[in-house]
N, CA, C and O atoms as a Tinker XYZ file with bonds, in Angstrom:
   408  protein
     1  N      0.844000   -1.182000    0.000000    73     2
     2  CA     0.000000    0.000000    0.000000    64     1     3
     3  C      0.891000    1.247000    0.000000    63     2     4     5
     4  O      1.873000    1.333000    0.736000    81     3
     5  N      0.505000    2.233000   -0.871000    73     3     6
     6  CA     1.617000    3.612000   -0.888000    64     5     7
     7  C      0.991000    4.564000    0.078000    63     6     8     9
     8  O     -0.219000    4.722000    0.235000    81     7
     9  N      1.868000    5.126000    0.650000    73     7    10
    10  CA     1.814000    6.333000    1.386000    64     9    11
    11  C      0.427000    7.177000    1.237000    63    10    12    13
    12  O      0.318000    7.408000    0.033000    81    11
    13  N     -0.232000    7.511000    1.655000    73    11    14
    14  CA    -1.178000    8.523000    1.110000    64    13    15
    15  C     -0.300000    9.990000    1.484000    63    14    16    17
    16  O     -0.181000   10.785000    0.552000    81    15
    17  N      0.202000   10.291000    2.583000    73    15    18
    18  CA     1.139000   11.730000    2.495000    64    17    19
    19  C      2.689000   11.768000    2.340000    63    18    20    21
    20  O      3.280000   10.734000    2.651000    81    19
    21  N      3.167000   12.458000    2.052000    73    19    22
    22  CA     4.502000   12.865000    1.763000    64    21    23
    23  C      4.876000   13.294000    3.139000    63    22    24    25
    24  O      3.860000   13.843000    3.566000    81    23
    25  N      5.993000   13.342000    4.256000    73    23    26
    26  CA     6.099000   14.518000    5.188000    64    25    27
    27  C      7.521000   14.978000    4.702000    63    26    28    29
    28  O      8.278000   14.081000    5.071000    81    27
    29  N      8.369000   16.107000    3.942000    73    27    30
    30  CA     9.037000   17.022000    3.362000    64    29    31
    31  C      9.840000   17.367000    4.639000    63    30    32    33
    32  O      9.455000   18.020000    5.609000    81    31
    33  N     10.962000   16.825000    4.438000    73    31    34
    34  CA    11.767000   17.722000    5.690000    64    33    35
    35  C     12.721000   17.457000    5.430000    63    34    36    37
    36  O     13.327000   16.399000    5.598000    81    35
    37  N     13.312000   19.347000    4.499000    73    35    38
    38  CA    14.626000   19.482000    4.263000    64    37    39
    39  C     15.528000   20.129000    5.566000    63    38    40    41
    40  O     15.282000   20.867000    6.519000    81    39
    41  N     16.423000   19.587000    5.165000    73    39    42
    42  CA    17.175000   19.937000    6.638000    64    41    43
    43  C     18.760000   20.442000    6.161000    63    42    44    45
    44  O     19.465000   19.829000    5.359000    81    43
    45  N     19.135000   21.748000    6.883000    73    43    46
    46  CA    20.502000   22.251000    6.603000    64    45    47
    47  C     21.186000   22.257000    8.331000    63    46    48    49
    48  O     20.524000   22.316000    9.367000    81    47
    49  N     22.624000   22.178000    8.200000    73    47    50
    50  CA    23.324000   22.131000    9.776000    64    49    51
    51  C     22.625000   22.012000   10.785000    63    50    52    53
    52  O     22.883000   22.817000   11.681000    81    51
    53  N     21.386000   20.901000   11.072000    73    51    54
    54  CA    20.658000   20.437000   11.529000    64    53    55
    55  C     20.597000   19.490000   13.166000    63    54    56    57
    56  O     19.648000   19.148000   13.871000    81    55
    57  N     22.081000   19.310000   13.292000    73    55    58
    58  CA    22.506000   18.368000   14.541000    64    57    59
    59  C     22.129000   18.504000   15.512000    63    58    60    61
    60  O     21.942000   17.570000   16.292000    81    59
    61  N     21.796000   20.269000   15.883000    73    59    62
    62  CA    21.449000   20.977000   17.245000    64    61    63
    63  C     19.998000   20.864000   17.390000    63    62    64    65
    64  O     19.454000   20.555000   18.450000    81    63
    65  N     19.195000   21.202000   15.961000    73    63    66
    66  CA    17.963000   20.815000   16.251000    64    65    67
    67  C     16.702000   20.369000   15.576000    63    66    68    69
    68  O     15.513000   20.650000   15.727000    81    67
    69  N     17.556000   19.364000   14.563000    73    67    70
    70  CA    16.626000   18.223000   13.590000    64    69    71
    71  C     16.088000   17.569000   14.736000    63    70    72    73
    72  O     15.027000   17.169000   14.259000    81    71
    73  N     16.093000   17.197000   15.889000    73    71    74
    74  CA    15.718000   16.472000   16.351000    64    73    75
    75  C     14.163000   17.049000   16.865000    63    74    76    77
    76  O     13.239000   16.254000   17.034000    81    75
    77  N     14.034000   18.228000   17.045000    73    75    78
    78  CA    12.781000   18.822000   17.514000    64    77    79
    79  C     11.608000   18.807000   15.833000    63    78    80    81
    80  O     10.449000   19.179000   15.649000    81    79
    81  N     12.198000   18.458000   15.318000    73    79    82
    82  CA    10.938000   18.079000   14.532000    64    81    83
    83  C     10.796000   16.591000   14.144000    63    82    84    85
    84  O      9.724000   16.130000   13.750000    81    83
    85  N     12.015000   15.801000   14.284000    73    83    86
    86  CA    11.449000   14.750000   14.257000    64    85    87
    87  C     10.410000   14.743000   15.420000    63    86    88    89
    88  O      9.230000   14.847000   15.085000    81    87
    89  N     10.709000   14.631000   16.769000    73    87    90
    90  CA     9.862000   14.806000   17.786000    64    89    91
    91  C      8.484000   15.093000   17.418000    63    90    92    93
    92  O      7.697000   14.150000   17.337000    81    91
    93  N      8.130000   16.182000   17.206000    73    91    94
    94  CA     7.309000   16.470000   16.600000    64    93    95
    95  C      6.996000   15.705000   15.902000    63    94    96    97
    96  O      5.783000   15.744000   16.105000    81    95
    97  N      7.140000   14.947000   15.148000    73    95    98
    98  CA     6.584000   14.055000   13.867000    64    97    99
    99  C      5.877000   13.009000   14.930000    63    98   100   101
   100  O      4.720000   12.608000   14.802000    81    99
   101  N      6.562000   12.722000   15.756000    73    99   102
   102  CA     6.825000   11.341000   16.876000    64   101   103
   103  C      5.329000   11.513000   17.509000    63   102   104   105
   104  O      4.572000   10.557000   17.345000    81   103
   105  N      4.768000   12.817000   18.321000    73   103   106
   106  CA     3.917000   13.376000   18.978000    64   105   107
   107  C      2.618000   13.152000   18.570000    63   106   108   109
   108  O      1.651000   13.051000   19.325000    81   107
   109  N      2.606000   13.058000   17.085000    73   107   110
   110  CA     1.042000   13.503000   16.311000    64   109   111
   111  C      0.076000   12.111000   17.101000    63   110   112   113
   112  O      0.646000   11.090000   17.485000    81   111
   113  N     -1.054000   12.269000   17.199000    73   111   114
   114  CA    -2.051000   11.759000   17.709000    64   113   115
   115  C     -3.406000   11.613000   16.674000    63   114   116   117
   116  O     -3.739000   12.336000   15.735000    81   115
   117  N     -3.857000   10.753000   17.061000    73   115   118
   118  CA    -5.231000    9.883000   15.791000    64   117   119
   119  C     -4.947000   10.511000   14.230000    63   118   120   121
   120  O     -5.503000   11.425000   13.621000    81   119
   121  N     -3.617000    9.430000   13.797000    73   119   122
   122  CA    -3.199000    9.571000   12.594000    64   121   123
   123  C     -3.520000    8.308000   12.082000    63   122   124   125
   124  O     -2.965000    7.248000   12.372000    81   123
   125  N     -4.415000    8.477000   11.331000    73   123   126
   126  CA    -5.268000    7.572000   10.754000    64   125   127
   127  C     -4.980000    6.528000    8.607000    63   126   128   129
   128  O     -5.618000    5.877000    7.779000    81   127
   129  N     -3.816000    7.020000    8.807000    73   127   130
   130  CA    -3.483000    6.485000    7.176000    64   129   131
   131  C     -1.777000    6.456000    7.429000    63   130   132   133
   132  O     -1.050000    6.783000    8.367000    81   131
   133  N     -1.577000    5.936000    6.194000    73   131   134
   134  CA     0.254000    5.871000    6.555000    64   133   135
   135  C      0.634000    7.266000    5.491000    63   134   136   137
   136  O     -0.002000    7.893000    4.643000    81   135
   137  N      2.049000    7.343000    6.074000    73   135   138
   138  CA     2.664000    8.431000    5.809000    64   137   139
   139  C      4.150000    7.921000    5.069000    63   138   140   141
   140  O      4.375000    6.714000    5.156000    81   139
   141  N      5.075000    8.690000    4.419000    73   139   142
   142  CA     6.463000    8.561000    4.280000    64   141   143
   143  C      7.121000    9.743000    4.645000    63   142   144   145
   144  O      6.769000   10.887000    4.360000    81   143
   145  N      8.274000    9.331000    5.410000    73   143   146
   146  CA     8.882000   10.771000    5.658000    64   145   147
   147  C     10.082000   10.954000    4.608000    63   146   148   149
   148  O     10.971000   10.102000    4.586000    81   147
   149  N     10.115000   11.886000    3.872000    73   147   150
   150  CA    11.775000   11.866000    3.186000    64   149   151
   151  C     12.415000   13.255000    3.634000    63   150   152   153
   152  O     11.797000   14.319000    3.658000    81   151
   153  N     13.620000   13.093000    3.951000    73   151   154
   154  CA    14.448000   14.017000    4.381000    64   153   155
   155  C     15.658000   13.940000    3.561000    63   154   156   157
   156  O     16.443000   13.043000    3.254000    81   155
   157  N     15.512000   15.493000    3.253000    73   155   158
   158  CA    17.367000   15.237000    2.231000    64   157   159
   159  C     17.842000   16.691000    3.239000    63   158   160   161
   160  O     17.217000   17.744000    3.372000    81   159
   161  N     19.114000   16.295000    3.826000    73   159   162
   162  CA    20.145000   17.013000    4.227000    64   161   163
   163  C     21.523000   17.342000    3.659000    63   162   164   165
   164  O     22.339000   16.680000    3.018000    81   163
   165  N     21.501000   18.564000    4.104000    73   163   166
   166  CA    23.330000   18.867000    3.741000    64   165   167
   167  C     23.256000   19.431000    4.790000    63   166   168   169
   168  O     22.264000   19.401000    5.518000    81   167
   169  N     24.760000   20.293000    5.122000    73   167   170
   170  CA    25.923000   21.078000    5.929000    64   169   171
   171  C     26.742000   20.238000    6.238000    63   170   172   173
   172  O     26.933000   19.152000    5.691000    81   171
   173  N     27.340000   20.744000    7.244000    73   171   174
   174  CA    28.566000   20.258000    7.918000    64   173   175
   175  C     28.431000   19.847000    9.382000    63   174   176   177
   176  O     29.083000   18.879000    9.774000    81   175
   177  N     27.702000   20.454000   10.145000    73   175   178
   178  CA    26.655000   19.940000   11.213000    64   177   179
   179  C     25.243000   19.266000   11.143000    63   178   180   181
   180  O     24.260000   19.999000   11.250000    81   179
   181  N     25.063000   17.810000   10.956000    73   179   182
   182  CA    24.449000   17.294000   10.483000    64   181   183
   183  C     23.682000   15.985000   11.235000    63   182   184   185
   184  O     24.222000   15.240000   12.053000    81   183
   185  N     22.836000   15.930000   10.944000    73   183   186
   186  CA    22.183000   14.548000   12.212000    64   185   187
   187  C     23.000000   13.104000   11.393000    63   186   188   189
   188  O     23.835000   12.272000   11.749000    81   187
   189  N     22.378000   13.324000   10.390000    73   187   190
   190  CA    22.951000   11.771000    9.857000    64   189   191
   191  C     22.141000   10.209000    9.976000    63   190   192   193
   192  O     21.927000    9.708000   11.080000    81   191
   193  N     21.810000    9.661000    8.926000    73   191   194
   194  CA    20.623000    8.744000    8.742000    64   193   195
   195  C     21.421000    8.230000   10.180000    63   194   196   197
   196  O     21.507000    9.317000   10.751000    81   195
   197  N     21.887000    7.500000   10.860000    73   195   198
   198  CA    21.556000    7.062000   11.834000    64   197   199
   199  C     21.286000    7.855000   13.225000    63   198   200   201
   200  O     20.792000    7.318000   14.217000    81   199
   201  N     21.462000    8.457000   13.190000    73   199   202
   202  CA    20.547000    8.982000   14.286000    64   201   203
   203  C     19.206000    9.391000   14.125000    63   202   204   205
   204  O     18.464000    9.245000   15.096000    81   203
   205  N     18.854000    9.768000   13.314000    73   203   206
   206  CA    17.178000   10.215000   12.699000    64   205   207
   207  C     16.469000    8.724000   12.215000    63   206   208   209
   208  O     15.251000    8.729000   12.037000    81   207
   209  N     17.252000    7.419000   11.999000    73   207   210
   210  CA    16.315000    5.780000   12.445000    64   209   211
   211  C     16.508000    5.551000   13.656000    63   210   212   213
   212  O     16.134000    4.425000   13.983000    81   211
   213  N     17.026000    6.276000   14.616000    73   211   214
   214  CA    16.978000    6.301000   16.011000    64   213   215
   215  C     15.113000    6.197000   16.019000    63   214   216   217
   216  O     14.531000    5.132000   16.224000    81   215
   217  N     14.520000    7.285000   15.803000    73   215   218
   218  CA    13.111000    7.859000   15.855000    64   217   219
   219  C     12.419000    6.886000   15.105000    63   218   220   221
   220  O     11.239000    6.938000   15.453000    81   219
   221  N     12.648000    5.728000   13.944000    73   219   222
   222  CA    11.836000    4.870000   13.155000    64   221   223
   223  C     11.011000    4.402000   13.856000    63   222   224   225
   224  O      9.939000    4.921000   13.545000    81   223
   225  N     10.827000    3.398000   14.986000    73   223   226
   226  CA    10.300000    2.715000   15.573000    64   225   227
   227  C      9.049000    3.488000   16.416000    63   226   228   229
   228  O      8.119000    2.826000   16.875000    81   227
   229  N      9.126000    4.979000   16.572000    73   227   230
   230  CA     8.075000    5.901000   17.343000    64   229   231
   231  C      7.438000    6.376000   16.247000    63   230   232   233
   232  O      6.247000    6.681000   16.318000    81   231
   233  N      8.137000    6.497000   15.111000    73   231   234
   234  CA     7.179000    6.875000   13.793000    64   233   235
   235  C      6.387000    6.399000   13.226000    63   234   236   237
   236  O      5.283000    6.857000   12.931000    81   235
   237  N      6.965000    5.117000   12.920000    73   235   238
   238  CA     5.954000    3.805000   13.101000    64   237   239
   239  C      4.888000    4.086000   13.827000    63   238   240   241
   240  O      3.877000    4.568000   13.317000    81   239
   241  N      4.967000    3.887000   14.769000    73   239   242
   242  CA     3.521000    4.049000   15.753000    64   241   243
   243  C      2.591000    4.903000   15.388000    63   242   244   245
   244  O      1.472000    4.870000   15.900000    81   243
   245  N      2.999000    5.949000   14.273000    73   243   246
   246  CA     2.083000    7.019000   13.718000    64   245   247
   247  C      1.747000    7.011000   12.460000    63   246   248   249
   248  O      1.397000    8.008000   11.828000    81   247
   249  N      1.816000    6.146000   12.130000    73   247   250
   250  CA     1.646000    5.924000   10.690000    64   249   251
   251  C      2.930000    5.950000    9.687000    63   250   252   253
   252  O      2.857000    5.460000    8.560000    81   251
   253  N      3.872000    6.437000   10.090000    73   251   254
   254  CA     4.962000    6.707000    9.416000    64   253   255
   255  C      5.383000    5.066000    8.850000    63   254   256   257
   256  O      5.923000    4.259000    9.606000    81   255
   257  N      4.999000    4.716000    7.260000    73   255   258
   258  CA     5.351000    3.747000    6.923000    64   257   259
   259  C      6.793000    3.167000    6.020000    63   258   260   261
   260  O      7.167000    2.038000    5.703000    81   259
   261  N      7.413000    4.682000    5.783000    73   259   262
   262  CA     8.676000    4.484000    5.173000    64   261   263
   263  C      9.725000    5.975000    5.755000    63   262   264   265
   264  O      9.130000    6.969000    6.169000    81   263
   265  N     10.922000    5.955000    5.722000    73   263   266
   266  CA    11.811000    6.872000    5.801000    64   265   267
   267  C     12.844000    6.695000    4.969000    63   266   268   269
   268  O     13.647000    5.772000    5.100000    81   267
   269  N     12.908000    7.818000    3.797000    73   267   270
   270  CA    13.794000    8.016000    2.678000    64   269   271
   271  C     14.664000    8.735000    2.790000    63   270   272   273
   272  O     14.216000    9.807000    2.385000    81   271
   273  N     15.713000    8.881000    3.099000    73   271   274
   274  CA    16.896000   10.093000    3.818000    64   273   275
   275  C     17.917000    9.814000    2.940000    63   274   276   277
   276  O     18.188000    8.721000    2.443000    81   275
   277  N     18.668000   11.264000    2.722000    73   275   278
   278  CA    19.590000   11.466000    2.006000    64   277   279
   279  C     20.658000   12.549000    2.169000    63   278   280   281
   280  O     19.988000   13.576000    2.283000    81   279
   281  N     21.797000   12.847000    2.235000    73   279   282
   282  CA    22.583000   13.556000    2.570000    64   281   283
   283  C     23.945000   14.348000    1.712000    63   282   284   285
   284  O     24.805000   13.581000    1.279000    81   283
   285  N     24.051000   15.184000    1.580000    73   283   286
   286  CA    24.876000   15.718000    0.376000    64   285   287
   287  C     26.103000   16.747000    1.186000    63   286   288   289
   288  O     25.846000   17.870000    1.619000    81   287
   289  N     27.086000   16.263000    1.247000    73   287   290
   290  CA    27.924000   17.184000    1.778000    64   289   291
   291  C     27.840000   18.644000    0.801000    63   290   292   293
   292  O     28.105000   19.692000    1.389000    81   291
   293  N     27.429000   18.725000   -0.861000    73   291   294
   294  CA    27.217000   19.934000   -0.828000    64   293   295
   295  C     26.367000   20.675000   -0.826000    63   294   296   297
   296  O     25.283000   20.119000   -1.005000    81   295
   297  N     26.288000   22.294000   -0.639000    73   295   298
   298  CA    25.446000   22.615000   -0.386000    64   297   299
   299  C     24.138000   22.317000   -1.277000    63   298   300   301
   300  O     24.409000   22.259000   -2.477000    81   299
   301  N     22.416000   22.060000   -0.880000    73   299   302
   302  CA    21.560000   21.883000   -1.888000    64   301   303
   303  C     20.992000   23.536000   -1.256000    63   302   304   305
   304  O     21.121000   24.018000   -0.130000    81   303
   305  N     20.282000   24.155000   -2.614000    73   303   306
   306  CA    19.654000   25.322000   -2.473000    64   305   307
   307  C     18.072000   24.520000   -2.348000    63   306   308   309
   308  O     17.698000   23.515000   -2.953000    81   307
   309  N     17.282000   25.400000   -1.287000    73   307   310
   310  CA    16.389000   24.973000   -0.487000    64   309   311
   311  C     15.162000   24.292000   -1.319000    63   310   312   313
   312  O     14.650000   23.207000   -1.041000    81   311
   313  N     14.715000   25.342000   -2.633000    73   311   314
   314  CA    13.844000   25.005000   -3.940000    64   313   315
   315  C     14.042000   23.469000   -4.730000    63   314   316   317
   316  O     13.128000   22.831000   -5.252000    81   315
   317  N     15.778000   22.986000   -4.651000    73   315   318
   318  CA    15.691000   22.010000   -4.988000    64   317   319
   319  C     15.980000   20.772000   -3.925000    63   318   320   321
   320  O     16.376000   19.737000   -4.461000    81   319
   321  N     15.863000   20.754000   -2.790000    73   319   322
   322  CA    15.738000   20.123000   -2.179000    64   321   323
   323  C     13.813000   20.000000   -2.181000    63   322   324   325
   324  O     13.360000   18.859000   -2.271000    81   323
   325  N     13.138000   20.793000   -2.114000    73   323   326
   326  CA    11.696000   20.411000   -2.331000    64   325   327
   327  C     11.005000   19.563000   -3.408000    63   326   328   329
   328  O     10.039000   18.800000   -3.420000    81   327
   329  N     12.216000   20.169000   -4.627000    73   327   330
   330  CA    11.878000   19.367000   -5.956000    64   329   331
   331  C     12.286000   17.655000   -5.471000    63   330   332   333
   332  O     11.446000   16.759000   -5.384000    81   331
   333  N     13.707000   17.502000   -5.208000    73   331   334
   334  CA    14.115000   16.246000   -4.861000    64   333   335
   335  C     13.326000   15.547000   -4.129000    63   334   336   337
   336  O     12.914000   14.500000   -4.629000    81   335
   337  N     12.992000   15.818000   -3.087000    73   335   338
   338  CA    12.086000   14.879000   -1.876000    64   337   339
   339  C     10.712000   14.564000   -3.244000    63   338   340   341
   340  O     10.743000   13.510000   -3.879000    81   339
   341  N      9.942000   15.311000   -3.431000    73   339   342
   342  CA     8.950000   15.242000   -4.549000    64   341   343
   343  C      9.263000   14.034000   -5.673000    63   342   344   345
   344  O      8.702000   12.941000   -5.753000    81   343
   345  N     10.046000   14.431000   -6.289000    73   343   346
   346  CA    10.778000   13.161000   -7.210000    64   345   347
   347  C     11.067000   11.986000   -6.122000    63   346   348   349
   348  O     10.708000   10.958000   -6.697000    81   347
   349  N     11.401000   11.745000   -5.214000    73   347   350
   350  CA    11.540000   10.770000   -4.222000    64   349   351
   351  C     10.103000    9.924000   -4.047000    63   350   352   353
   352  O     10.004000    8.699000   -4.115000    81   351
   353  N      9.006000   10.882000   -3.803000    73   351   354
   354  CA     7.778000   10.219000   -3.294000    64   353   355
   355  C      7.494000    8.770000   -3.710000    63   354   356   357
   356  O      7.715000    8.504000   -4.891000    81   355
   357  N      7.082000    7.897000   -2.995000    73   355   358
   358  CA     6.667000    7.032000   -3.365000    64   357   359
   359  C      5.658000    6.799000   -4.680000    63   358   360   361
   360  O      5.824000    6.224000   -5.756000    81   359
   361  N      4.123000    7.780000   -3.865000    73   359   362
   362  CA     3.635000    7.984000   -4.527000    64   361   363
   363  C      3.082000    9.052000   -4.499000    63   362   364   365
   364  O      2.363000    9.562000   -3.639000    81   363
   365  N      3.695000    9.678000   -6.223000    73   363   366
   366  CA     3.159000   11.007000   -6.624000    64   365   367
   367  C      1.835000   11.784000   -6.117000    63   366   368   369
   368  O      1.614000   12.994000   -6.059000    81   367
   369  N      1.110000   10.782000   -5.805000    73   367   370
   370  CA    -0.015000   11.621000   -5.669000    64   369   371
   371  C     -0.469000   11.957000   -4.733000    63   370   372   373
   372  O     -1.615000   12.390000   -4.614000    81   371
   373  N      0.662000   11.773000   -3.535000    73   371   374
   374  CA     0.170000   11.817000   -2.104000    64   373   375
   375  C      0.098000   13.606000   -2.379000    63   374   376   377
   376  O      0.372000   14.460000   -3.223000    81   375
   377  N     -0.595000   13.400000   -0.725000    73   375   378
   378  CA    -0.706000   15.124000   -0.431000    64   377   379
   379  C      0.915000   15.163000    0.425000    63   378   380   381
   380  O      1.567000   14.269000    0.964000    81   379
   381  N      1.108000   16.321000    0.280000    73   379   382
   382  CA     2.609000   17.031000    0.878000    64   381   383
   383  C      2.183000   17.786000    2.234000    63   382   384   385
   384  O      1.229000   18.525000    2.479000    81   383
   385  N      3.554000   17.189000    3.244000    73   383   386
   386  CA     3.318000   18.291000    4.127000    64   385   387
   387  C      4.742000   18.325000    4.668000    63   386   388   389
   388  O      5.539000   17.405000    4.850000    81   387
   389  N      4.891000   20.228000    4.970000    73   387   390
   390  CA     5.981000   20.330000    4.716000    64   389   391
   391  C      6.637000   21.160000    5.767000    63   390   392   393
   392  O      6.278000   22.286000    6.113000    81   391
   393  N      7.755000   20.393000    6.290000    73   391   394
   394  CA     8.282000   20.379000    7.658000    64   393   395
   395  C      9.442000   21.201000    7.399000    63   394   396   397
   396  O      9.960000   21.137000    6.285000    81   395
   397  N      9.928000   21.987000    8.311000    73   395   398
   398  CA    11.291000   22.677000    8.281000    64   397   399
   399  C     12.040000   22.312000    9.447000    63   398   400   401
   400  O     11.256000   22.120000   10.377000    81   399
   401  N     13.587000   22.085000    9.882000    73   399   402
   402  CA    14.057000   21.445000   10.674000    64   401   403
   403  C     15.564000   22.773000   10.933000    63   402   404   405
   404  O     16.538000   22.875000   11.679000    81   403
   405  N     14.892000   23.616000    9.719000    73   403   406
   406  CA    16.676000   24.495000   10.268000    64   405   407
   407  C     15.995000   26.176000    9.866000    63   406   408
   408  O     16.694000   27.178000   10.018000    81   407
């Protein structure tokens, strides 16, 4: 079964406080369909796919049925990091929702 939403969360030098929106993601209550989260990061201060599948297992619990993460030591300008996650989606036709982490 595909995703019915997208959750969009580009993230720049993020280490100090990507984590307050994963949290946030973690929190949501009577979420009723599955979700995918994709996150594409750059900087140089950076969470890094393993610490952000730290949170998989609480996301889960919310519907969160996939996590697509990606990381670019160079810089991405913010417009195409929105395009990228988009091209990522599972499925195109989910609805988008769109998280900021920096």
């Amino acid at each position: 079964m595909f995703p019915q939403m997208v959750c969009a969360l580009p993230m720049f030098n993020s280490a100090d406080i990507g984590w307050l929106a994963l949290e946030s993601l973690c929190r949501q209550e009577q979420v009723a369909f599955n979700w995918e989260l994709i996150i594409i990061e750059d900087g140089e201060n950076y969470m890094g796919n393993e610490e952000i599948m730290k949170y998989s297992s609480r996301l889960a619990k919310v519907g969160c049925s996939h996590i697509d993460y990606e990381y670019s030591s160079e810089r991405i300008p913010l417009s195409s990091k929105w395009k990228r996650i988009a091209q990522r989606a599972q499925n195109p036709k989910s609805d988008f929702l769109l998280v900021a982490a920096d």
